[in-house]
Coordinates of C-alpha atoms in Angstrom, one line a residue:
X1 CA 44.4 2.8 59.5
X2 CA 46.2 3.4 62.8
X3 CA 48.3 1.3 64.7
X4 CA 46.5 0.2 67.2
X5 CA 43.8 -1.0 64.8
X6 CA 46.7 -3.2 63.2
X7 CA 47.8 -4.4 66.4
X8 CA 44.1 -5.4 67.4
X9 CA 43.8 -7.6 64.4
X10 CA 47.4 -8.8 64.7
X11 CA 46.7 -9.6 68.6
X12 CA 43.2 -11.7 67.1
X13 CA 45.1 -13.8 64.5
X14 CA 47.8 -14.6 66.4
X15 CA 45.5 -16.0 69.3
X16 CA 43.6 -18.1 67.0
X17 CA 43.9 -21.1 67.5
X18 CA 45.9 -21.8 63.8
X19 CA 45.7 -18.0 63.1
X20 CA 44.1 -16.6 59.4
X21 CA 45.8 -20.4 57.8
X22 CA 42.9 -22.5 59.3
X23 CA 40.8 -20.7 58.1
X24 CA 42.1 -20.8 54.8
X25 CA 42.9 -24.3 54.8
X26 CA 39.5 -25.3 55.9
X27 CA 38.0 -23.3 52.9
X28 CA 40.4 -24.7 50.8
X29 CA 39.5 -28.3 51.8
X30 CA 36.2 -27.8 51.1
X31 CA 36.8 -26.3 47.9
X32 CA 38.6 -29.3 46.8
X33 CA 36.0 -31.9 48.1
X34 CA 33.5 -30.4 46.4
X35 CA 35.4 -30.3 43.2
X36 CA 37.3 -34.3 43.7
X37 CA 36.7 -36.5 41.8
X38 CA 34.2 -34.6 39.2
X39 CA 31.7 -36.5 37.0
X40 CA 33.7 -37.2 33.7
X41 CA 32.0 -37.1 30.6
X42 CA 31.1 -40.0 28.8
X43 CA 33.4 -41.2 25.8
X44 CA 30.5 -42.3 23.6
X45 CA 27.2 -40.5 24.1
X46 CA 24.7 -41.9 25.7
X47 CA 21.7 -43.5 23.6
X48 CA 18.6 -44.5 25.3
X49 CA 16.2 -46.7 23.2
X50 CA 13.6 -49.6 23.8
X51 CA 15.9 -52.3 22.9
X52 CA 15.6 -55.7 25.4
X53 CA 17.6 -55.4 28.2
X54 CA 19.1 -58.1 31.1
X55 CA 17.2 -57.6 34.2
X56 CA 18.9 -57.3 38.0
X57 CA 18.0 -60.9 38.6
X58 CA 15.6 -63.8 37.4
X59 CA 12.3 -62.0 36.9
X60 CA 9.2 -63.5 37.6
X61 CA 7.4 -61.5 35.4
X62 CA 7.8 -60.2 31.9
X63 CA 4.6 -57.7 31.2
X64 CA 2.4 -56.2 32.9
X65 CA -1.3 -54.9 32.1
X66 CA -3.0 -52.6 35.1
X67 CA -6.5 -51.9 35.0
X68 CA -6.5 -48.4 36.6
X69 CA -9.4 -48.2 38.5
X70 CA -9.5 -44.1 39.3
X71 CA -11.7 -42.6 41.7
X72 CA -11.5 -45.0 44.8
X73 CA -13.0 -48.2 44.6
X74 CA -15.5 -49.4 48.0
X75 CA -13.5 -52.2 49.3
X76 CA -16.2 -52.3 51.9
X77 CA -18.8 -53.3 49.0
X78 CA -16.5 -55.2 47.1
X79 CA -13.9 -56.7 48.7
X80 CA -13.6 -56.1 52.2
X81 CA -16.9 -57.6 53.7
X82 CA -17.2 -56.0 57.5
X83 CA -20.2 -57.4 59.7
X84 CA -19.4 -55.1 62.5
X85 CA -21.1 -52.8 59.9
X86 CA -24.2 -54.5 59.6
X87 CA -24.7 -54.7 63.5
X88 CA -24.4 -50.9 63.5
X89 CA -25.9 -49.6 60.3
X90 CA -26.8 -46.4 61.0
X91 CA -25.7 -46.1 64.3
X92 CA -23.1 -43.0 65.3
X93 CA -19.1 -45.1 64.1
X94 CA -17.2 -45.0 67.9
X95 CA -13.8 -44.1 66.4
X96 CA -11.9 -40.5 65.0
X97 CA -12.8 -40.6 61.2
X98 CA -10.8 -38.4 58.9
X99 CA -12.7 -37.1 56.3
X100 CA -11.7 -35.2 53.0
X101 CA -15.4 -33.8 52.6
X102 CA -16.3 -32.0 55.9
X103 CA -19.0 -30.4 54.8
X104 CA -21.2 -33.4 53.7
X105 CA -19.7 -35.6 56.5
X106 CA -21.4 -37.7 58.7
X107 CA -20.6 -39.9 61.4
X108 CA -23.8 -42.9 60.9
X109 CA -22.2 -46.4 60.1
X110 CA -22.9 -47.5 56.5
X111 CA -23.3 -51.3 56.1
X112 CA -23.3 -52.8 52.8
X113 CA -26.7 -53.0 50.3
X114 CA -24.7 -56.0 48.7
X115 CA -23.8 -59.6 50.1
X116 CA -20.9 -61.2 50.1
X117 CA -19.9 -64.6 49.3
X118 CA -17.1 -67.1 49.4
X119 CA -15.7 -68.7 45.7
X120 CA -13.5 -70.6 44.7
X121 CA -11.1 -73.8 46.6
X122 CA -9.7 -70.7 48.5
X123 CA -13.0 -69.3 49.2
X124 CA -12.5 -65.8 48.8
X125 CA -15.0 -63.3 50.0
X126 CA -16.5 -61.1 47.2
X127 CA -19.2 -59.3 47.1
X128 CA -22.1 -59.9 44.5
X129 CA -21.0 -57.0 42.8
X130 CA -18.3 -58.9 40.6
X131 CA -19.8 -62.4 40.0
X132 CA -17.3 -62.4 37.1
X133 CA -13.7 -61.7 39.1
X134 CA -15.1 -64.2 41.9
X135 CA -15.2 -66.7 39.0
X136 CA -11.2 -66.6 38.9
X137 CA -10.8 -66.5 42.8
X138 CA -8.5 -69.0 42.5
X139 CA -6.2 -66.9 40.2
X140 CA -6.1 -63.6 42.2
X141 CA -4.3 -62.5 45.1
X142 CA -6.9 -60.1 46.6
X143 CA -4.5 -57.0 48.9
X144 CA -6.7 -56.0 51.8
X145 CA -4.5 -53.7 53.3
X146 CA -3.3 -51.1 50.8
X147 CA -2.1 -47.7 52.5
X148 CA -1.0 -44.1 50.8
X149 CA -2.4 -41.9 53.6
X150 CA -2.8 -38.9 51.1
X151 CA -6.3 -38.4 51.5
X152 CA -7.0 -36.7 47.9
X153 CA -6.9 -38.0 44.3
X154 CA -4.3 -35.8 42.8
X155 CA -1.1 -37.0 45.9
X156 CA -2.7 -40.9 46.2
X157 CA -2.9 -41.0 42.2
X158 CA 1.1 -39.7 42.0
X159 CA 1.8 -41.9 45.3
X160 CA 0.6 -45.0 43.4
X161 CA 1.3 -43.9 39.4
X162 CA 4.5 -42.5 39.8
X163 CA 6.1 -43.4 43.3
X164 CA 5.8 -40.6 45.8
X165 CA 3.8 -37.4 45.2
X166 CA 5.4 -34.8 42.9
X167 CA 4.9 -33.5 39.4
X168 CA 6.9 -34.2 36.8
X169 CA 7.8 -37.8 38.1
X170 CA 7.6 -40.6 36.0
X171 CA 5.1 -43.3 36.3
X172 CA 5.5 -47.0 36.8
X173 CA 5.3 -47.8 32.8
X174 CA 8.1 -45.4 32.2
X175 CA 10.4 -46.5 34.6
X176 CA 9.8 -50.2 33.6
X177 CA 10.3 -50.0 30.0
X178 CA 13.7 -47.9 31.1
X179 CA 14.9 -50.7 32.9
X180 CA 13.8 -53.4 30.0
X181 CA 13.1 -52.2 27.3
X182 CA 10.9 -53.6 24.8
X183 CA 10.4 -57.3 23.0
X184 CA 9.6 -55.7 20.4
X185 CA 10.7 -53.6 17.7
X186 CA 7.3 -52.6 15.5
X187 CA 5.1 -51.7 18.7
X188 CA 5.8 -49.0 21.6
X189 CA 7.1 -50.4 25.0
X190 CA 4.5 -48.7 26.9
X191 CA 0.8 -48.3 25.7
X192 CA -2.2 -45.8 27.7
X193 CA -5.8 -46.9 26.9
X194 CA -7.7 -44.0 27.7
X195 CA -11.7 -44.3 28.3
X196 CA -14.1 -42.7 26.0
X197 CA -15.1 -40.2 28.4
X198 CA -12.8 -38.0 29.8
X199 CA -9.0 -37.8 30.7
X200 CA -8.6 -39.3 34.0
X201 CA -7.5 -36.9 36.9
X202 CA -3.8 -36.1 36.0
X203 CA -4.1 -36.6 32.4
X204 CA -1.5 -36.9 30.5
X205 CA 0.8 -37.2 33.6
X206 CA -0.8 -40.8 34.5
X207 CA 1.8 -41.8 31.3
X208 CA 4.7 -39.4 31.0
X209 CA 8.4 -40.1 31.2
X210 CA 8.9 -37.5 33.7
X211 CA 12.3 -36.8 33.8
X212 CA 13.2 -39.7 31.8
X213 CA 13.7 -39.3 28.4
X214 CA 11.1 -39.0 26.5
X215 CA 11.3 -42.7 24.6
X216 CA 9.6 -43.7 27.7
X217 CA 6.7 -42.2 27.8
X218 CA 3.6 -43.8 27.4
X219 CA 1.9 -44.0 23.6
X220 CA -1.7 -43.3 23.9
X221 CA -4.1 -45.6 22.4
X222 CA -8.1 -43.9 21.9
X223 CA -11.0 -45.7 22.6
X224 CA -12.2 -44.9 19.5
X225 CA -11.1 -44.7 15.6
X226 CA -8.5 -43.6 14.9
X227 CA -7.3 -45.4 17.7
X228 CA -3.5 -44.4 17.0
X229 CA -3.7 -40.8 15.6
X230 CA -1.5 -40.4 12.2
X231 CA -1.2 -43.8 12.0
X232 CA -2.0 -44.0 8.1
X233 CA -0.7 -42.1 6.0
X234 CA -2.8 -39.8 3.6
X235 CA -3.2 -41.9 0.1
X236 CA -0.8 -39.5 -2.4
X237 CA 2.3 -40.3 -0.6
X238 CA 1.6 -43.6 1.0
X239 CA 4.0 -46.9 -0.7
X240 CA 7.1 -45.7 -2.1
X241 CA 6.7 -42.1 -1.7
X242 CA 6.7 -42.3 2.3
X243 CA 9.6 -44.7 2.0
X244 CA 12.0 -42.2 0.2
X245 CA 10.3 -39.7 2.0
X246 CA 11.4 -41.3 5.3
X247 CA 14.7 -42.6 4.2
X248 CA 15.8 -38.6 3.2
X249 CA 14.0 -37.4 6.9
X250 CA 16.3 -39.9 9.0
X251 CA 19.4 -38.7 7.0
X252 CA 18.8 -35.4 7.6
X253 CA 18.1 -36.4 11.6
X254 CA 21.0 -39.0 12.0
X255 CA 23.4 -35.9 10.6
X256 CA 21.4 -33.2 13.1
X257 CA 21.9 -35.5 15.8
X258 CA 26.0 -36.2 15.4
X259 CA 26.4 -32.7 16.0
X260 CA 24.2 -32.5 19.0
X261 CA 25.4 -36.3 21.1
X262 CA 24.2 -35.4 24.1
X263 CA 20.4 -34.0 22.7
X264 CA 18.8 -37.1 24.3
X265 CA 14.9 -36.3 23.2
X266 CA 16.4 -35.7 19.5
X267 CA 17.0 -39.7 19.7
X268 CA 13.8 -40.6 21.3
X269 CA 12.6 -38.1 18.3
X270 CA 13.7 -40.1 15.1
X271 CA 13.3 -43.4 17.1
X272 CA 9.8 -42.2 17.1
X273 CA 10.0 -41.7 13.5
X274 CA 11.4 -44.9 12.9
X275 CA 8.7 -46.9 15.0
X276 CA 6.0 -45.3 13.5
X277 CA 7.4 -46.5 10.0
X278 CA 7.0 -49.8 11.1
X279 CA 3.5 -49.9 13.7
X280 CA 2.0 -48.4 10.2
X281 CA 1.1 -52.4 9.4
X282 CA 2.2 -53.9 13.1
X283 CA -0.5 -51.9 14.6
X284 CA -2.9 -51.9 12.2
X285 CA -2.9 -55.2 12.8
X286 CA -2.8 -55.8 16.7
X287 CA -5.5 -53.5 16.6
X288 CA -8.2 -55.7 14.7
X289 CA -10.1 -57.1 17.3
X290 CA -11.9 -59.0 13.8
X291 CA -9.0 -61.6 14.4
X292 CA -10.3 -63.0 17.3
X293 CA -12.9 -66.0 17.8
X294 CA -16.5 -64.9 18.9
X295 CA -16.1 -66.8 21.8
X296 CA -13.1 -65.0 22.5
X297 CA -14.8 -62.1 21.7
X298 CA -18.2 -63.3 24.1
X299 CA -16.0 -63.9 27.0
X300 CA -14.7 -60.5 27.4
X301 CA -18.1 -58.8 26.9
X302 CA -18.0 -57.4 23.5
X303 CA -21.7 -58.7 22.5
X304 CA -22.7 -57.7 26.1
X305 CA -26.0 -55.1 26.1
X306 CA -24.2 -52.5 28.0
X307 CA -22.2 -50.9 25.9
X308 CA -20.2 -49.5 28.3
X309 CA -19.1 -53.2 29.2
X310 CA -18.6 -53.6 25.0
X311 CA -16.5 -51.0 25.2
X312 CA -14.1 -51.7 28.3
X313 CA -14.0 -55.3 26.7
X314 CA -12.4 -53.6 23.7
X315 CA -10.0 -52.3 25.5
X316 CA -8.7 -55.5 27.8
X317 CA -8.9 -57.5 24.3
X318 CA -6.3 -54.9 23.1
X319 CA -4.0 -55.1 25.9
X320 CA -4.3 -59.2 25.9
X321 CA -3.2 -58.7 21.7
X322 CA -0.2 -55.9 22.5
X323 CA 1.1 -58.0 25.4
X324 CA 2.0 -61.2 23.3
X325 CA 3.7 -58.9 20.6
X326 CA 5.8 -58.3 22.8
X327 CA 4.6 -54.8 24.5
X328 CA 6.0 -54.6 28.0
X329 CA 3.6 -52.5 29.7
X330 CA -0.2 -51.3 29.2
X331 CA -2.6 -49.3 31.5
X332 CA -6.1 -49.3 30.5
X333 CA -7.9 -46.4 32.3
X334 CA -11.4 -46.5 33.7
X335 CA -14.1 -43.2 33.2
X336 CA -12.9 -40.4 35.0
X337 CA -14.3 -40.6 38.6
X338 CA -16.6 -43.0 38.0
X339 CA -15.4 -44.9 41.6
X340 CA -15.8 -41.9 43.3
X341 CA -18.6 -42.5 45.0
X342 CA -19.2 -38.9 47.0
X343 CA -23.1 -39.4 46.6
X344 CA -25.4 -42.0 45.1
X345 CA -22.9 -45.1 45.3
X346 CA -26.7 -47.3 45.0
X347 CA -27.0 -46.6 41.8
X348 CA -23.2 -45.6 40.8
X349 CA -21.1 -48.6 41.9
X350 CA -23.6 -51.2 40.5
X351 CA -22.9 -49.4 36.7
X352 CA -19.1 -49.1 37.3
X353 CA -19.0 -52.9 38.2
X354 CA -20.9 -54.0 35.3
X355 CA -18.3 -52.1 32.7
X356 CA -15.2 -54.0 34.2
X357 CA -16.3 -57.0 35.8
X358 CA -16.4 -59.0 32.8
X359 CA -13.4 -57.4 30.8
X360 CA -11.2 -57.9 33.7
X361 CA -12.4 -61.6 34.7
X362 CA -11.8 -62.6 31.3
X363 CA -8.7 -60.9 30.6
X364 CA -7.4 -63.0 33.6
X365 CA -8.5 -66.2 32.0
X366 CA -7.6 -65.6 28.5
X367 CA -4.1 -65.0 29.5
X368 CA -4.0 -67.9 31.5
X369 CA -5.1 -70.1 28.7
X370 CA -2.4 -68.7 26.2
X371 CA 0.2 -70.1 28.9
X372 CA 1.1 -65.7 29.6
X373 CA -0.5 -65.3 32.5
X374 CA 2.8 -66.9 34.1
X375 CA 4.5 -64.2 33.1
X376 CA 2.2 -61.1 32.7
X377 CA 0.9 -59.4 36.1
X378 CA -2.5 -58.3 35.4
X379 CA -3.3 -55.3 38.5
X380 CA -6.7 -53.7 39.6
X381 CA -7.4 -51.1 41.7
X382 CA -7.6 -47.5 42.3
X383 CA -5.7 -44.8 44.1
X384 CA -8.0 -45.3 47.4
X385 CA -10.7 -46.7 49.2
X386 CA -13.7 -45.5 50.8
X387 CA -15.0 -44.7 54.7
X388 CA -17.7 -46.8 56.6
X389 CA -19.5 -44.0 57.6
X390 CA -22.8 -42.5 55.1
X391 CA -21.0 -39.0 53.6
X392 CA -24.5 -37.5 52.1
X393 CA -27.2 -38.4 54.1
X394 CA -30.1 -37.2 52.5
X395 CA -31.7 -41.3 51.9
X396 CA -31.0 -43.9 50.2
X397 CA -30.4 -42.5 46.6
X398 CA -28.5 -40.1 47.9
X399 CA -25.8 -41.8 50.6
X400 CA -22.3 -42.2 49.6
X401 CA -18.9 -42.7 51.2
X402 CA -15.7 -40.2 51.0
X403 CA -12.5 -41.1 50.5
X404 CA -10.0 -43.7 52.9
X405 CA -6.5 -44.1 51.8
X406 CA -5.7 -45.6 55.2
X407 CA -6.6 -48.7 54.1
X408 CA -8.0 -50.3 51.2
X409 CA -8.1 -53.1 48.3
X410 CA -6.5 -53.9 45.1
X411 CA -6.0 -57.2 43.5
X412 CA -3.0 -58.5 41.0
X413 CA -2.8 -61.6 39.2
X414 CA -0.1 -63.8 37.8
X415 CA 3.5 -63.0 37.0
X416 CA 4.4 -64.8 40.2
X417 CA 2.0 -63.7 42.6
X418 CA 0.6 -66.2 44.7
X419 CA -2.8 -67.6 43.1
X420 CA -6.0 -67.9 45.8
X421 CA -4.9 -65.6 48.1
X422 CA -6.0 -62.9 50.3
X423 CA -3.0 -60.9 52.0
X424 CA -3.5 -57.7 55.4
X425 CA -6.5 -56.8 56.7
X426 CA -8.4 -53.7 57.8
X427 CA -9.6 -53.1 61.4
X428 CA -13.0 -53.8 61.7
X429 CA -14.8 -50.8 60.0
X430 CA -12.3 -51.3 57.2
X431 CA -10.9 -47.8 57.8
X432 CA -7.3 -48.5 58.9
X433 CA -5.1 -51.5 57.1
X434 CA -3.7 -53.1 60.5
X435 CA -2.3 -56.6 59.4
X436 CA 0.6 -56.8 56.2
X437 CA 0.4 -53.1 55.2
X438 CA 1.3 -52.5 51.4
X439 CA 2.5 -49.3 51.4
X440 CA 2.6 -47.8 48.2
X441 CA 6.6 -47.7 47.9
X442 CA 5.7 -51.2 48.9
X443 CA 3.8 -52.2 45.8
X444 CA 6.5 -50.6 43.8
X445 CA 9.4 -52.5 45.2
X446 CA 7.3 -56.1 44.8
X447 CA 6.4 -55.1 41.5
X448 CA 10.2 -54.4 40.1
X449 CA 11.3 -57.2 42.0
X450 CA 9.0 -59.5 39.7
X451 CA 10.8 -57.7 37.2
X452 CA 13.9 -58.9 38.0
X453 CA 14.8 -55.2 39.4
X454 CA 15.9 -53.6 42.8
X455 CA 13.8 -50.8 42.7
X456 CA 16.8 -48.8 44.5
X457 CA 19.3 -49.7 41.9
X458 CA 17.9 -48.6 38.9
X459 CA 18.4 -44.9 38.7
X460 CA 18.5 -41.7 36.3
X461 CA 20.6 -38.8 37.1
X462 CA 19.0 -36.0 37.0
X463 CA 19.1 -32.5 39.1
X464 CA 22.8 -33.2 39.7
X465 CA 21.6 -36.7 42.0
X466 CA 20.2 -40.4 41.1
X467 CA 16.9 -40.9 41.2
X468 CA 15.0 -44.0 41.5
X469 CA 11.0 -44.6 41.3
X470 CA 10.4 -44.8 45.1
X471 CA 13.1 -42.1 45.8
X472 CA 14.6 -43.0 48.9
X473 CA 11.2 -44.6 50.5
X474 CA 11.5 -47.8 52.7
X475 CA 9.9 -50.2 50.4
X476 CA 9.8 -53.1 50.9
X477 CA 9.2 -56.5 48.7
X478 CA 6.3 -57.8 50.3
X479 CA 7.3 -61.3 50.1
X480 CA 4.2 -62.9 51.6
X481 CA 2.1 -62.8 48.2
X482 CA 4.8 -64.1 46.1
X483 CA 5.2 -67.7 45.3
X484 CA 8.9 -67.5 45.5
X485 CA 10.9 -64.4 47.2

């Protein structure tokens, strides 16, 4: 090096404005705030389990059922009645649709094949679709102006299941039953009915714990026998052979696991174990629907002649018999895409409605009569809505609508909602919610707060930051369909 190099960099240091020390410091003060103050370790480990726990403030609301309703429900045949339509059937819609089916698009209005009626002392308008669910008018608060603006299943479904879209979140159930645990200790917090069908769009995501551990996630229930798989144990080692059996397995866990403290999904492991032990005779017994009067049994459907109405009355039965053991949270799940009504929605939407109508009526008024509806929120509804404008139009049989999340319906019942009432509003095609919006962070933050939770205050740590369910979103508590903020 020669010296006029040197006395370049000597010259450049010294007419900084600190010289080669600021630069130093600076680094060094970073250094240090990044490193103050670091995360100490717990002294006991952390154990996360389904035992009851105090909520934020007074809930409202102590269980929830939600009657998943995948594919898109029409409002506009259902519950959303739009006589604009009528005056235009057919006629070329004025407005900027967006569509998520280009290619069978059209832009002719679609009115209604189905009249609409008002029930109940509110007088709600529903359509003649669901002459069951307009029978408890008076106990529903119908949401006219639901809003995800993710125009596909797959980003509504996670918008609406889980929070915001991502995979690997965890749904509504999960985060609940992390924030409350359980009433009991014989059944699972969190139960999935899945339909006899097919897996709804997701699958198993719909339920999971996400990146909560893994207690949390959702216990599947089938639609048909065995209902719970592995429930019963094989005869040659059922009575006191399991029992030893099972004593000797949690010794051999409970030592495994005080060598590994921090291996949370070990715990949620042998407090698997340990529940299914007990749900051998707790659910075994919730799940004999025998117990239950015929007319209990007639209201929901189950001597209907549709089977597919038997069946979903099976199901809402169920979820009626798990809530008052003490289950905090059950989703019952419809047939995968029936709602989605691309093409023949004549013929489609008439057969969905007949499964659920019932079931869902009834489950409404049998919870009311047990003196739980008080405390239960019963929710329907879907991950979307559908557009005013024939998608398909190749005649009657054939016309369908495509998908609107821009504004939509769902309805929710009890725990605290107002009773008889109809909250927002869609513009007059019923394509864009324009009055009260219910975002779907918005739904979230009501529903928590029912809970006696502020849906930004109960968190996780994971990937080194706190998550919550709506993650940062503005939700809001909608306060108008509340009986008491």
């Amino acid at each position: 090096m020669n010296q006029s190099t040197c006395g370049n960099r000597r010259h450049f240091l010294a007419g900084s404005a600190m010289g080669i020390g600021s630069v130093a410091l600076n680094w060094l003060l970073q250094h240090d705030n990044a490193f103050a103050n670091p995360a100490k370790p717990p002294l006991e480990p952390v154990v996360y389990n389904t035992l009851p726990k105090t909520p934020m403030h007074e809930p409202q609301a102590k269980a929830m059922i939600s009657l998943w309703m995948q594919g898109g429900p029409s409002h506009h045949d259902l519950f959303d009645p739009k006589p604009l339509l009528d005056e235009h059937d057919g006629k070329p819609y004025p407005g900027t649709v967006v569509y998520d089916n280009a290619a069978q698009a059209s832009s002719k209005v679609f009115a209604s094949p189905w009249k609409f009626k008002r029930h109940g002392e509110c007088g709600m308008e529903l359509s003649e679709l669901i002459p069951h669910t307009a029978q408890v008018a008076d106990d529903i608060c119908l949401i006219r102006s639901m809003y995800t603006g993710l125009n596909n299943h797959v980003q509504s479904i996670q918008a609406l299941q889980a929070g915001r879209v991502g995979e690997g979140r965890p749904s509504l159930g999960s985060w609940v039953t992390y924030g409350l645990g359980c009433e009991t200790d014989n059944l699972p917090a969190y139960l999935a009915l899945t339909d006899p069908g097919i897996l709804p769009v997701l699958g198993v995501d719909n339920w999971q714990s996400g990146f909560l551990p893994s207690v949390y996630q959702g216990t599947v229930v089938r639609p048909q026998e065995p209902r719970i798989l592995n429930l019963t144990p094989p005869v040659h080692i059922a009575g006191e052979p399991q029992k030893r059996s099972l004593q000797f397995l949690n010794e051999l866990n409970r030592r495994h696991a005080a060598s590994h403290p921090t291996c949370n999904d070990l715990e949620a492991r042998i407090a698997s174990y340990e529940l299914a032990a007990k749900m051998q005779v707790a659910a075994t017994e919730a799940l004999d629907l025998s117990k239950e009067s015929k007319s209990t049994q007639e209201m929901y459907g189950m001597f209907s002649e549709n089977p597919a109405t038997r069946e979903y009355a099976s199901r809402c039965l169920l979820a009626r018999r798990f809530i008052e053991r003490g289950v905090r949270f059950v989703q019952i799940y419809c047939s995968d895409q029936a709602w989605d009504s691309h093409t023949g929605i004549v013929h489609s939407l008439p057969a969905v409605c007949a499964k659920v109508d019932q079931p869902s009526a009834a489950l409404v008024s049998d919870l009311k009569a047990r003196g739980l509806l008080e405390t239960t929120i019963v929710h329907w509804g879907g991950e979307m809505g559908r557009l005013p404008v024939i998608q398909n139009d190749a005649g009657r049989d054939a016309v369908g609508r495509d998908h609107n999340t821009y504004g939509f319906s769902s309805w929710v019942a009890g725990g605290g909602f107002k009773a008889g009432h109809v909250h927002g509003a869609t513009d007059e095609w019923g394509h864009h919610a324009v009055e009260g919006i219910v975002r779907n962070y918005d739904y979230h933050a009501t529903v928590m707060h029912q809970f006696g939770i502020n849906v930004n205050e109960l968190s996780y740590e994971w990937a080194r930051r706190n998550q919550t369910l709506i993650d940062g979103q503005p939700g809001q508590v909608v306060k108008e369909i509340l009986q008491r903020a």
